Amino acid sequence: MARIGEIESDSHFESDECGALNEWLTIAPQAEAVIGIFGAAINGEFAIRPIRSLQDNEVFSTGKKSFRYLRTPHLPHGWDAGLLFEETDRILFTSDLFHQSGDVEPVTEASLIDRFKEVLLNSQGPFSNYIPYTSNTEQMLRKLADLKPRTLAVMHGSSYKGDGKRAIEELIKVFQEM
């Protein structure tokens, strides 16, 4: 959801992550919240003014930046999942893709793959296999790689600056192996 020139991006709707939405909309009367069309269909109205539903590949602007919404069902999880790609600076908001644990640096140019593999290998109980590998996963990841992002904005862990296409291709191999 967009807010005051910033982006708050999760791949799927989680009500606990938008508790302050109405406060943001109150202090920013020109701001518009956005959500994928499937998220809007399941969650109905939860804001003080209408929320804009985005179609796959739809582009919206915050004034200085343009963002493309990419529908990615079950990637990383949730059938209503979708990711944002900021087109000017080529930033892909990856949500839980490339998830890392521990106290890590905010941004790195080093590969994130080993850290991500560790998270997958150490996930136990109800949180194990939290990123499913479906018949569509590789195709969606290749579509993301083709965007050639320069930055992967990771929700949990270090963000990555560098060859985002190569990093996503490494991620494909990890999913295939595991």
Tab-separated table of N, CA and C in Angstrom:
chain	number	residue	atom	x	y	z
A	1	MET	N	0.837	-1.157	0.000
A	1	MET	CA	0.000	0.000	0.000
A	1	MET	C	0.885	1.223	0.000
A	2	ALA	N	0.568	2.223	-0.774
A	2	ALA	CA	1.384	3.427	-0.872
A	2	ALA	C	1.042	4.366	0.275
A	3	ARG	N	2.034	5.099	0.763
A	3	ARG	CA	1.745	6.052	1.820
A	3	ARG	C	2.741	7.202	1.764
A	4	ILE	N	2.258	8.386	1.677
A	4	ILE	CA	3.046	9.612	1.721
A	4	ILE	C	4.391	9.483	0.994
A	5	GLY	N	4.339	9.093	-0.260
A	5	GLY	CA	5.553	9.009	-1.051
A	5	GLY	C	6.432	7.816	-0.702
A	6	GLU	N	6.004	6.958	0.207
A	6	GLU	CA	6.762	5.767	0.564
A	6	GLU	C	5.968	4.551	0.118
A	7	ILE	N	6.600	3.414	0.146
A	7	ILE	CA	5.913	2.168	-0.184
A	7	ILE	C	6.033	1.224	0.988
A	8	GLU	N	4.918	0.699	1.421
A	8	GLU	CA	4.873	-0.392	2.400
A	8	GLU	C	4.458	-1.589	1.579
A	9	SER	N	5.311	-2.564	1.447
A	9	SER	CA	5.028	-3.647	0.522
A	9	SER	C	5.138	-5.006	1.185
A	10	ASP	N	4.043	-5.709	1.247
A	10	ASP	CA	4.019	-7.109	1.637
A	10	ASP	C	3.375	-7.822	0.464
A	11	SER	N	3.739	-9.049	0.252
A	11	SER	CA	3.278	-9.744	-0.943
A	11	SER	C	1.810	-10.136	-0.884
A	12	HIS	N	1.230	-10.134	0.289
A	12	HIS	CA	-0.152	-10.559	0.443
A	12	HIS	C	-0.768	-9.786	1.601
A	13	PHE	N	-2.065	-9.808	1.687
A	13	PHE	CA	-2.775	-9.044	2.698
A	13	PHE	C	-2.638	-9.688	4.072
A	14	GLU	N	-2.220	-8.907	5.036
A	14	GLU	CA	-2.186	-9.341	6.431
A	14	GLU	C	-2.761	-8.203	7.258
A	15	SER	N	-3.904	-8.441	7.851
A	15	SER	CA	-4.602	-7.370	8.568
A	15	SER	C	-3.763	-6.759	9.678
A	16	ASP	N	-2.898	-7.548	10.308
A	16	ASP	CA	-2.070	-7.016	11.389
A	16	ASP	C	-1.004	-6.047	10.891
A	17	GLU	N	-0.772	-5.998	9.585
A	17	GLU	CA	0.242	-5.096	9.041
A	17	GLU	C	-0.339	-3.813	8.463
A	18	CYS	N	-1.640	-3.634	8.584
A	18	CYS	CA	-2.210	-2.390	8.072
A	18	CYS	C	-3.074	-1.706	9.136
A	19	GLY	N	-2.769	-1.980	10.398
A	19	GLY	CA	-3.536	-1.402	11.500
A	19	GLY	C	-3.492	0.113	11.554
A	20	ALA	N	-2.426	0.722	11.080
A	20	ALA	CA	-2.304	2.180	11.113
A	20	ALA	C	-2.730	2.825	9.797
A	21	LEU	N	-3.273	2.030	8.877
A	21	LEU	CA	-3.636	2.566	7.559
A	21	LEU	C	-4.527	3.797	7.674
A	22	ASN	N	-5.577	3.722	8.481
A	22	ASN	CA	-6.505	4.857	8.568
A	22	ASN	C	-5.847	6.090	9.178
A	23	GLU	N	-4.882	5.890	10.071
A	23	GLU	CA	-4.145	7.038	10.612
A	23	GLU	C	-3.312	7.698	9.511
A	24	TRP	N	-2.644	6.889	8.676
A	24	TRP	CA	-1.874	7.441	7.554
A	24	TRP	C	-2.789	8.180	6.587
A	25	LEU	N	-3.933	7.581	6.282
A	25	LEU	CA	-4.863	8.220	5.350
A	25	LEU	C	-5.430	9.516	5.920
A	26	THR	N	-5.565	9.597	7.227
A	26	THR	CA	-6.064	10.811	7.867
A	26	THR	C	-5.047	11.936	7.764
A	27	ILE	N	-3.781	11.646	8.045
A	27	ILE	CA	-2.776	12.719	8.007
A	27	ILE	C	-2.289	13.020	6.593
A	28	ALA	N	-2.621	12.157	5.650
A	28	ALA	CA	-2.229	12.365	4.249
A	28	ALA	C	-3.471	12.255	3.368
A	29	PRO	N	-4.292	13.306	3.329
A	29	PRO	CA	-5.571	13.226	2.611
A	29	PRO	C	-5.454	12.963	1.113
A	30	GLN	N	-4.274	13.186	0.512
A	30	GLN	CA	-4.096	12.913	-0.911
A	30	GLN	C	-3.574	11.501	-1.175
A	31	ALA	N	-3.183	10.797	-0.114
A	31	ALA	CA	-2.621	9.451	-0.273
A	31	ALA	C	-3.711	8.467	-0.683
A	32	GLU	N	-3.299	7.470	-1.423
A	32	GLU	CA	-4.211	6.425	-1.872
A	32	GLU	C	-3.602	5.071	-1.535
A	33	ALA	N	-4.352	4.246	-0.842
A	33	ALA	CA	-3.897	2.892	-0.553
A	33	ALA	C	-4.192	2.025	-1.770
A	34	VAL	N	-3.300	1.076	-2.042
A	34	VAL	CA	-3.490	0.168	-3.169
A	34	VAL	C	-3.318	-1.264	-2.687
A	35	ILE	N	-3.987	-2.168	-3.363
A	35	ILE	CA	-3.903	-3.591	-3.048
A	35	ILE	C	-4.206	-4.356	-4.334
A	36	GLY	N	-3.709	-5.566	-4.447
A	36	GLY	CA	-4.025	-6.397	-5.606
A	36	GLY	C	-5.510	-6.716	-5.640
A	37	ILE	N	-6.028	-6.970	-6.827
A	37	ILE	CA	-7.462	-7.186	-7.004
A	37	ILE	C	-7.986	-8.374	-6.182
A	38	PHE	N	-7.176	-9.418	-6.031
A	38	PHE	CA	-7.635	-10.567	-5.256
A	38	PHE	C	-7.650	-10.260	-3.768
A	39	GLY	N	-6.649	-9.519	-3.301
A	39	GLY	CA	-6.638	-9.094	-1.903
A	39	GLY	C	-7.841	-8.237	-1.586
A	40	ALA	N	-8.209	-7.361	-2.511
A	40	ALA	CA	-9.382	-6.504	-2.310
A	40	ALA	C	-10.663	-7.329	-2.281
A	41	ALA	N	-10.736	-8.339	-3.149
A	41	ALA	CA	-11.943	-9.174	-3.217
A	41	ALA	C	-12.161	-9.968	-1.929
A	42	ILE	N	-11.073	-10.435	-1.324
A	42	ILE	CA	-11.245	-11.266	-0.121
A	42	ILE	C	-11.397	-10.422	1.131
A	43	ASN	N	-10.790	-9.269	1.157
A	43	ASN	CA	-10.737	-8.514	2.402
A	43	ASN	C	-11.740	-7.383	2.491
A	44	GLY	N	-12.409	-7.090	1.403
A	44	GLY	CA	-13.447	-6.070	1.446
A	44	GLY	C	-12.921	-4.707	1.847
A	45	GLU	N	-13.801	-3.920	2.419
A	45	GLU	CA	-13.442	-2.557	2.810
A	45	GLU	C	-12.899	-2.545	4.231
A	46	PHE	N	-11.746	-1.952	4.438
A	46	PHE	CA	-11.168	-1.854	5.768
A	46	PHE	C	-10.534	-0.491	6.008
A	47	ALA	N	-10.761	0.436	5.073
A	47	ALA	CA	-10.147	1.755	5.187
A	47	ALA	C	-11.219	2.840	5.185
A	48	ILE	N	-10.825	4.030	5.626
A	48	ILE	CA	-11.775	5.136	5.733
A	48	ILE	C	-12.176	5.705	4.379
A	49	ARG	N	-11.439	5.358	3.329
A	49	ARG	CA	-11.846	5.734	1.973
A	49	ARG	C	-11.464	4.592	1.038
A	50	PRO	N	-12.032	4.589	-0.149
A	50	PRO	CA	-11.816	3.455	-1.055
A	50	PRO	C	-10.336	3.177	-1.333
A	51	ILE	N	-10.040	1.892	-1.457
A	51	ILE	CA	-8.693	1.432	-1.775
A	51	ILE	C	-8.671	1.044	-3.244
A	52	ARG	N	-7.625	1.422	-3.927
A	52	ARG	CA	-7.504	1.121	-5.355
A	52	ARG	C	-7.032	-0.323	-5.555
A	53	SER	N	-7.773	-1.079	-6.338
A	53	SER	CA	-7.412	-2.467	-6.673
A	53	SER	C	-6.546	-2.462	-7.922
A	54	LEU	N	-5.421	-3.162	-7.867
A	54	LEU	CA	-4.492	-3.200	-8.987
A	54	LEU	C	-4.609	-4.503	-9.757
A	55	GLN	N	-4.591	-4.393	-11.059
A	55	GLN	CA	-4.557	-5.550	-11.951
A	55	GLN	C	-3.092	-5.958	-12.161
A	56	ASP	N	-2.867	-7.187	-12.570
A	56	ASP	CA	-1.518	-7.646	-12.881
A	56	ASP	C	-0.888	-6.732	-13.924
A	57	ASN	N	0.335	-6.304	-13.680
A	57	ASN	CA	1.133	-5.462	-14.573
A	57	ASN	C	0.689	-3.999	-14.595
A	58	GLU	N	-0.242	-3.636	-13.739
A	58	GLU	CA	-0.692	-2.246	-13.698
A	58	GLU	C	0.394	-1.374	-13.079
A	59	VAL	N	0.556	-0.164	-13.634
A	59	VAL	CA	1.550	0.786	-13.149
A	59	VAL	C	0.827	1.938	-12.458
A	60	PHE	N	1.365	2.350	-11.303
A	60	PHE	CA	0.842	3.528	-10.622
A	60	PHE	C	2.022	4.397	-10.208
A	61	SER	N	1.746	5.657	-9.923
A	61	SER	CA	2.803	6.607	-9.599
A	61	SER	C	2.568	7.209	-8.225
A	62	THR	N	3.666	7.476	-7.515
A	62	THR	CA	3.596	8.211	-6.252
A	62	THR	C	4.004	9.662	-6.471
A	63	GLY	N	4.168	10.050	-7.711
A	63	GLY	CA	4.598	11.392	-8.052
A	63	GLY	C	5.999	11.387	-8.611
A	64	LYS	N	6.952	10.864	-7.845
A	64	LYS	CA	8.345	10.815	-8.296
A	64	LYS	C	8.721	9.444	-8.844
A	65	LYS	N	8.013	8.416	-8.466
A	65	LYS	CA	8.360	7.046	-8.841
A	65	LYS	C	7.162	6.340	-9.463
A	66	SER	N	7.461	5.405	-10.360
A	66	SER	CA	6.419	4.561	-10.960
A	66	SER	C	6.628	3.128	-10.494
A	67	PHE	N	5.537	2.502	-10.093
A	67	PHE	CA	5.567	1.139	-9.579
A	67	PHE	C	4.690	0.242	-10.433
A	68	ARG	N	5.183	-0.937	-10.706
A	68	ARG	CA	4.432	-1.953	-11.443
A	68	ARG	C	4.025	-3.032	-10.449
A	69	TYR	N	2.730	-3.365	-10.454
A	69	TYR	CA	2.222	-4.437	-9.604
A	69	TYR	C	2.290	-5.749	-10.389
A	70	LEU	N	2.877	-6.762	-9.790
A	70	LEU	CA	3.035	-8.062	-10.442
A	70	LEU	C	2.325	-9.117	-9.604
A	71	ARG	N	1.275	-9.679	-10.135
A	71	ARG	CA	0.540	-10.723	-9.432
A	71	ARG	C	1.400	-11.993	-9.415
A	72	THR	N	1.623	-12.552	-8.222
A	72	THR	CA	2.480	-13.737	-8.072
A	72	THR	C	1.818	-14.740	-7.127
A	73	PRO	N	0.720	-15.356	-7.525
A	73	PRO	CA	0.019	-16.259	-6.612
A	73	PRO	C	0.942	-17.317	-6.004
A	74	HIS	N	0.873	-17.445	-4.691
A	74	HIS	CA	1.657	-18.412	-3.899
A	74	HIS	C	3.160	-18.126	-3.918
A	75	LEU	N	3.577	-16.979	-4.415
A	75	LEU	CA	4.988	-16.618	-4.410
A	75	LEU	C	5.141	-15.250	-3.770
A	76	PRO	N	5.673	-15.146	-2.602
A	76	PRO	CA	6.230	-16.230	-1.837
A	76	PRO	C	5.191	-17.087	-1.122
A	77	HIS	N	4.036	-16.551	-0.772
A	77	HIS	CA	2.971	-17.385	-0.211
A	77	HIS	C	1.665	-16.597	-0.237
A	78	GLY	N	0.578	-17.313	-0.188
A	78	GLY	CA	-0.738	-16.693	-0.263
A	78	GLY	C	-1.204	-16.600	-1.700
A	79	TRP	N	-2.401	-17.070	-1.956
A	79	TRP	CA	-2.881	-17.049	-3.341
A	79	TRP	C	-3.152	-15.638	-3.820
A	80	ASP	N	-3.233	-14.661	-2.891
A	80	ASP	CA	-3.447	-13.270	-3.265
A	80	ASP	C	-2.127	-12.502	-3.411
A	81	ALA	N	-0.993	-13.207	-3.428
A	81	ALA	CA	0.325	-12.555	-3.425
A	81	ALA	C	0.589	-11.736	-4.685
A	82	GLY	N	1.371	-10.697	-4.484
A	82	GLY	CA	1.826	-9.844	-5.571
A	82	GLY	C	3.036	-9.054	-5.103
A	83	LEU	N	3.889	-8.646	-6.015
A	83	LEU	CA	5.092	-7.890	-5.683
A	83	LEU	C	5.077	-6.568	-6.440
A	84	LEU	N	5.877	-5.621	-5.963
A	84	LEU	CA	6.004	-4.330	-6.622
A	84	LEU	C	7.397	-4.180	-7.213
A	85	PHE	N	7.446	-3.552	-8.378
A	85	PHE	CA	8.710	-3.241	-9.038
A	85	PHE	C	8.728	-1.745	-9.312
A	86	GLU	N	9.698	-1.041	-8.705
A	86	GLU	CA	9.856	0.391	-8.939
A	86	GLU	C	10.697	0.534	-10.197
A	87	GLU	N	10.112	1.142	-11.215
A	87	GLU	CA	10.703	1.113	-12.551
A	87	GLU	C	11.872	2.071	-12.767
A	88	THR	N	11.897	3.207	-12.093
A	88	THR	CA	12.948	4.194	-12.316
A	88	THR	C	14.303	3.697	-11.825
A	89	ASP	N	14.349	3.263	-10.568
A	89	ASP	CA	15.598	2.788	-9.972
A	89	ASP	C	15.754	1.276	-10.050
A	90	ARG	N	14.757	0.595	-10.628
A	90	ARG	CA	14.770	-0.853	-10.851
A	90	ARG	C	14.894	-1.631	-9.532
A	91	ILE	N	13.978	-1.307	-8.607
A	91	ILE	CA	13.946	-1.956	-7.296
A	91	ILE	C	12.784	-2.941	-7.267
A	92	LEU	N	13.080	-4.193	-6.970
A	92	LEU	CA	12.043	-5.205	-6.805
A	92	LEU	C	11.821	-5.422	-5.315
A	93	PHE	N	10.609	-5.161	-4.850
A	93	PHE	CA	10.235	-5.409	-3.462
A	93	PHE	C	9.881	-6.892	-3.368
A	94	THR	N	10.741	-7.679	-2.708
A	94	THR	CA	10.672	-9.134	-2.793
A	94	THR	C	9.876	-9.813	-1.682
A	95	SER	N	9.373	-9.050	-0.709
A	95	SER	CA	8.644	-9.646	0.408
A	95	SER	C	9.518	-10.705	1.069
A	96	ASP	N	9.027	-11.940	1.212
A	96	ASP	CA	9.770	-12.999	1.907
A	96	ASP	C	10.733	-13.779	1.016
A	97	LEU	N	10.804	-13.472	-0.273
A	97	LEU	CA	11.845	-14.091	-1.102
A	97	LEU	C	13.182	-13.583	-0.587
A	98	PHE	N	14.161	-14.416	-0.490
A	98	PHE	CA	15.492	-14.098	0.022
A	98	PHE	C	15.485	-13.839	1.538
A	99	HIS	N	14.483	-14.337	2.240
A	99	HIS	CA	14.370	-14.194	3.692
A	99	HIS	C	15.658	-14.658	4.369
A	100	GLN	N	16.145	-13.864	5.327
A	100	GLN	CA	17.350	-14.199	6.089
A	100	GLN	C	17.063	-13.994	7.570
A	101	SER	N	17.769	-14.707	8.402
A	101	SER	CA	17.617	-14.570	9.847
A	101	SER	C	18.832	-13.888	10.448
A	102	GLY	N	18.657	-13.405	11.654
A	102	GLY	CA	19.784	-12.854	12.391
A	102	GLY	C	19.978	-11.373	12.172
A	103	ASP	N	21.014	-10.868	12.799
A	103	ASP	CA	21.361	-9.457	12.730
A	103	ASP	C	22.301	-9.251	11.547
A	104	VAL	N	21.761	-8.795	10.429
A	104	VAL	CA	22.532	-8.643	9.197
A	104	VAL	C	22.582	-7.178	8.782
A	105	GLU	N	23.510	-6.861	7.909
A	105	GLU	CA	23.645	-5.498	7.421
A	105	GLU	C	22.402	-5.106	6.608
A	106	PRO	N	22.072	-3.812	6.553
A	106	PRO	CA	20.876	-3.387	5.817
A	106	PRO	C	20.931	-3.683	4.322
A	107	VAL	N	22.103	-3.465	3.716
A	107	VAL	CA	22.264	-3.661	2.274
A	107	VAL	C	23.599	-4.369	2.038
A	108	THR	N	23.597	-5.289	1.076
A	108	THR	CA	24.834	-5.984	0.734
A	108	THR	C	24.940	-6.148	-0.775
A	109	GLU	N	26.161	-6.330	-1.233
A	109	GLU	CA	26.411	-6.677	-2.631
A	109	GLU	C	26.825	-8.138	-2.740
A	110	ALA	N	26.882	-8.836	-1.599
A	110	ALA	CA	27.227	-10.258	-1.564
A	110	ALA	C	25.961	-11.094	-1.780
A	111	SER	N	26.132	-12.280	-2.288
A	111	SER	CA	25.003	-13.180	-2.542
A	111	SER	C	24.202	-13.448	-1.266
A	112	LEU	N	22.892	-13.517	-1.409
A	112	LEU	CA	21.995	-13.814	-0.293
A	112	LEU	C	21.616	-15.290	-0.235
A	113	ILE	N	22.055	-16.062	-1.210
A	113	ILE	CA	21.581	-17.436	-1.373
A	113	ILE	C	21.885	-18.332	-0.179
A	114	ASP	N	23.103	-18.298	0.345
A	114	ASP	CA	23.434	-19.165	1.474
A	114	ASP	C	22.580	-18.844	2.693
A	115	ARG	N	22.355	-17.552	2.947
A	115	ARG	CA	21.505	-17.150	4.074
A	115	ARG	C	20.069	-17.640	3.880
A	116	PHE	N	19.571	-17.520	2.650
A	116	PHE	CA	18.204	-17.953	2.359
A	116	PHE	C	18.073	-19.471	2.507
A	117	LYS	N	19.053	-20.206	1.999
A	117	LYS	CA	19.043	-21.671	2.139
A	117	LYS	C	18.995	-22.065	3.610
A	118	GLU	N	19.765	-21.363	4.428
A	118	GLU	CA	19.794	-21.654	5.864
A	118	GLU	C	18.403	-21.485	6.482
A	119	VAL	N	17.702	-20.428	6.100
A	119	VAL	CA	16.348	-20.212	6.614
A	119	VAL	C	15.440	-21.367	6.202
A	120	LEU	N	15.514	-21.767	4.939
A	120	LEU	CA	14.669	-22.866	4.475
A	120	LEU	C	14.994	-24.167	5.203
A	121	LEU	N	16.274	-24.443	5.375
A	121	LEU	CA	16.690	-25.687	6.026
A	121	LEU	C	16.329	-25.718	7.506
A	122	ASN	N	16.313	-24.559	8.158
A	122	ASN	CA	16.067	-24.510	9.597
A	122	ASN	C	14.623	-24.208	9.971
A	123	SER	N	13.755	-24.049	8.992
A	123	SER	CA	12.343	-23.790	9.297
A	123	SER	C	11.712	-25.065	9.845
A	124	GLN	N	11.120	-24.955	11.006
A	124	GLN	CA	10.553	-26.111	11.696
A	124	GLN	C	9.064	-25.891	11.978
A	125	GLY	N	8.380	-26.962	12.271
A	125	GLY	CA	6.986	-26.896	12.716
A	125	GLY	C	6.066	-26.275	11.694
A	126	PRO	N	5.129	-25.455	12.169
A	126	PRO	CA	4.127	-24.896	11.249
A	126	PRO	C	4.703	-23.923	10.225
A	127	PHE	N	5.936	-23.448	10.466
A	127	PHE	CA	6.532	-22.496	9.539
A	127	PHE	C	7.433	-23.157	8.500
A	128	SER	N	7.587	-24.455	8.563
A	128	SER	CA	8.403	-25.119	7.544
A	128	SER	C	7.636	-25.107	6.216
A	129	ASN	N	8.380	-25.067	5.154
A	129	ASN	CA	7.793	-25.035	3.802
A	129	ASN	C	6.832	-23.862	3.604
A	130	TYR	N	7.146	-22.732	4.190
A	130	TYR	CA	6.248	-21.575	4.102
A	130	TYR	C	6.268	-20.896	2.736
A	131	ILE	N	7.230	-21.245	1.897
A	131	ILE	CA	7.237	-20.762	0.514
A	131	ILE	C	7.061	-21.987	-0.371
A	132	PRO	N	5.871	-22.183	-0.918
A	132	PRO	CA	5.635	-23.386	-1.713
A	132	PRO	C	6.307	-23.306	-3.085
A	133	TYR	N	6.651	-24.456	-3.608
A	133	TYR	CA	7.170	-24.544	-4.970
A	133	TYR	C	6.082	-25.214	-5.791
A	134	THR	N	5.413	-24.429	-6.629
A	134	THR	CA	4.312	-24.942	-7.437
A	134	THR	C	4.754	-25.085	-8.887
A	135	SER	N	3.848	-25.554	-9.719
A	135	SER	CA	4.157	-25.686	-11.145
A	135	SER	C	4.375	-24.319	-11.802
A	136	ASN	N	3.970	-23.238	-11.139
A	136	ASN	CA	4.127	-21.895	-11.706
A	136	ASN	C	5.296	-21.110	-11.127
A	137	THR	N	5.942	-21.628	-10.079
A	137	THR	CA	6.968	-20.865	-9.375
A	137	THR	C	8.116	-20.444	-10.288
A	138	GLU	N	8.687	-21.388	-11.022
A	138	GLU	CA	9.833	-21.046	-11.866
A	138	GLU	C	9.458	-20.010	-12.922
A	139	GLN	N	8.302	-20.171	-13.529
A	139	GLN	CA	7.864	-19.219	-14.554
A	139	GLN	C	7.730	-17.812	-13.963
A	140	MET	N	7.141	-17.703	-12.772
A	140	MET	CA	6.993	-16.390	-12.141
A	140	MET	C	8.353	-15.798	-11.781
A	141	LEU	N	9.269	-16.629	-11.259
A	141	LEU	CA	10.598	-16.135	-10.918
A	141	LEU	C	11.355	-15.677	-12.162
A	142	ARG	N	11.211	-16.391	-13.268
A	142	ARG	CA	11.879	-15.970	-14.517
A	142	ARG	C	11.320	-14.624	-14.997
A	143	LYS	N	10.028	-14.437	-14.835
A	143	LYS	CA	9.401	-13.156	-15.192
A	143	LYS	C	9.989	-12.022	-14.333
A	144	LEU	N	10.201	-12.303	-13.041
A	144	LEU	CA	10.816	-11.307	-12.157
A	144	LEU	C	12.272	-11.060	-12.556
A	145	ALA	N	13.009	-12.111	-12.887
A	145	ALA	CA	14.407	-11.963	-13.297
A	145	ALA	C	14.514	-11.122	-14.568
A	146	ASP	N	13.560	-11.292	-15.480
A	146	ASP	CA	13.582	-10.545	-16.741
A	146	ASP	C	13.421	-9.040	-16.540
A	147	LEU	N	12.962	-8.625	-15.362
A	147	LEU	CA	12.868	-7.195	-15.051
A	147	LEU	C	14.255	-6.581	-14.850
A	148	LYS	N	15.257	-7.438	-14.638
A	148	LYS	CA	16.642	-7.024	-14.406
A	148	LYS	C	16.748	-5.979	-13.282
A	149	PRO	N	16.242	-6.345	-12.105
A	149	PRO	CA	16.328	-5.385	-10.990
A	149	PRO	C	17.773	-5.127	-10.585
A	150	ARG	N	18.028	-3.892	-10.142
A	150	ARG	CA	19.354	-3.522	-9.635
A	150	ARG	C	19.403	-3.624	-8.114
A	151	THR	N	18.220	-3.605	-7.496
A	151	THR	CA	18.123	-3.762	-6.054
A	151	THR	C	16.986	-4.713	-5.740
A	152	LEU	N	17.239	-5.641	-4.819
A	152	LEU	CA	16.202	-6.517	-4.299
A	152	LEU	C	15.920	-6.035	-2.885
A	153	ALA	N	14.778	-5.410	-2.685
A	153	ALA	CA	14.393	-4.882	-1.371
A	153	ALA	C	13.750	-6.018	-0.590
A	154	VAL	N	14.506	-6.573	0.336
A	154	VAL	CA	14.108	-7.769	1.071
A	154	VAL	C	13.395	-7.362	2.354
A	155	MET	N	12.281	-8.022	2.640
A	155	MET	CA	11.509	-7.686	3.834
A	155	MET	C	12.220	-8.124	5.118
A	156	HIS	N	12.758	-9.330	5.138
A	156	HIS	CA	13.431	-9.865	6.324
A	156	HIS	C	14.881	-10.164	5.967
A	157	GLY	N	15.802	-9.289	6.381
A	157	GLY	CA	17.211	-9.506	6.093
A	157	GLY	C	17.800	-8.371	5.282
A	158	SER	N	18.996	-8.602	4.776
A	158	SER	CA	19.686	-7.591	3.976
A	158	SER	C	19.033	-7.459	2.614
A	159	SER	N	18.930	-6.231	2.142
A	159	SER	CA	18.562	-6.007	0.745
A	159	SER	C	19.821	-6.186	-0.083
A	160	TYR	N	19.632	-6.437	-1.377
A	160	TYR	CA	20.751	-6.757	-2.256
A	160	TYR	C	20.874	-5.717	-3.357
A	161	LYS	N	22.083	-5.195	-3.557
A	161	LYS	CA	22.378	-4.299	-4.680
A	161	LYS	C	23.310	-5.035	-5.621
A	162	GLY	N	22.919	-5.095	-6.875
A	162	GLY	CA	23.755	-5.773	-7.858
A	162	GLY	C	22.909	-6.347	-8.973
A	163	ASP	N	23.352	-7.459	-9.514
A	163	ASP	CA	22.676	-8.116	-10.626
A	163	ASP	C	21.486	-8.930	-10.105
A	164	GLY	N	20.344	-8.282	-10.024
A	164	GLY	CA	19.143	-8.931	-9.500
A	164	GLY	C	18.688	-10.106	-10.344
A	165	LYS	N	18.905	-10.023	-11.644
A	165	LYS	CA	18.535	-11.148	-12.515
A	165	LYS	C	19.313	-12.393	-12.120
A	166	ARG	N	20.618	-12.248	-11.936
A	166	ARG	CA	21.455	-13.381	-11.545
A	166	ARG	C	21.037	-13.928	-10.173
A	167	ALA	N	20.739	-13.034	-9.242
A	167	ALA	CA	20.332	-13.450	-7.895
A	167	ALA	C	19.033	-14.259	-7.943
A	168	ILE	N	18.090	-13.833	-8.775
A	168	ILE	CA	16.820	-14.562	-8.893
A	168	ILE	C	17.042	-15.901	-9.584
A	169	GLU	N	17.932	-15.942	-10.552
A	169	GLU	CA	18.261	-17.229	-11.192
A	169	GLU	C	18.891	-18.191	-10.184
A	170	GLU	N	19.717	-17.680	-9.255
A	170	GLU	CA	20.260	-18.511	-8.172
A	170	GLU	C	19.131	-19.018	-7.277
A	171	LEU	N	18.150	-18.160	-7.029
A	171	LEU	CA	16.998	-18.533	-6.201
A	171	LEU	C	16.212	-19.664	-6.854
A	172	ILE	N	16.063	-19.611	-8.155
A	172	ILE	CA	15.370	-20.677	-8.895
A	172	ILE	C	16.072	-22.019	-8.638
A	173	LYS	N	17.386	-22.015	-8.709
A	173	LYS	CA	18.147	-23.256	-8.485
A	173	LYS	C	17.930	-23.779	-7.060
A	174	VAL	N	17.894	-22.874	-6.078
A	174	VAL	CA	17.657	-23.299	-4.696
A	174	VAL	C	16.291	-23.961	-4.569
A	175	PHE	N	15.277	-23.357	-5.140
A	175	PHE	CA	13.948	-23.938	-5.074
A	175	PHE	C	13.904	-25.306	-5.758
A	176	GLN	N	14.575	-25.438	-6.884
A	176	GLN	CA	14.587	-26.716	-7.591
A	176	GLN	C	15.283	-27.786	-6.758
A	177	GLU	N	16.359	-27.426	-6.100
A	177	GLU	CA	17.119	-28.374	-5.275
A	177	GLU	C	16.353	-28.800	-4.028
A	178	MET	N	15.638	-27.858	-3.436
A	178	MET	CA	15.029	-28.116	-2.137
A	178	MET	C	13.582	-28.539	-2.296
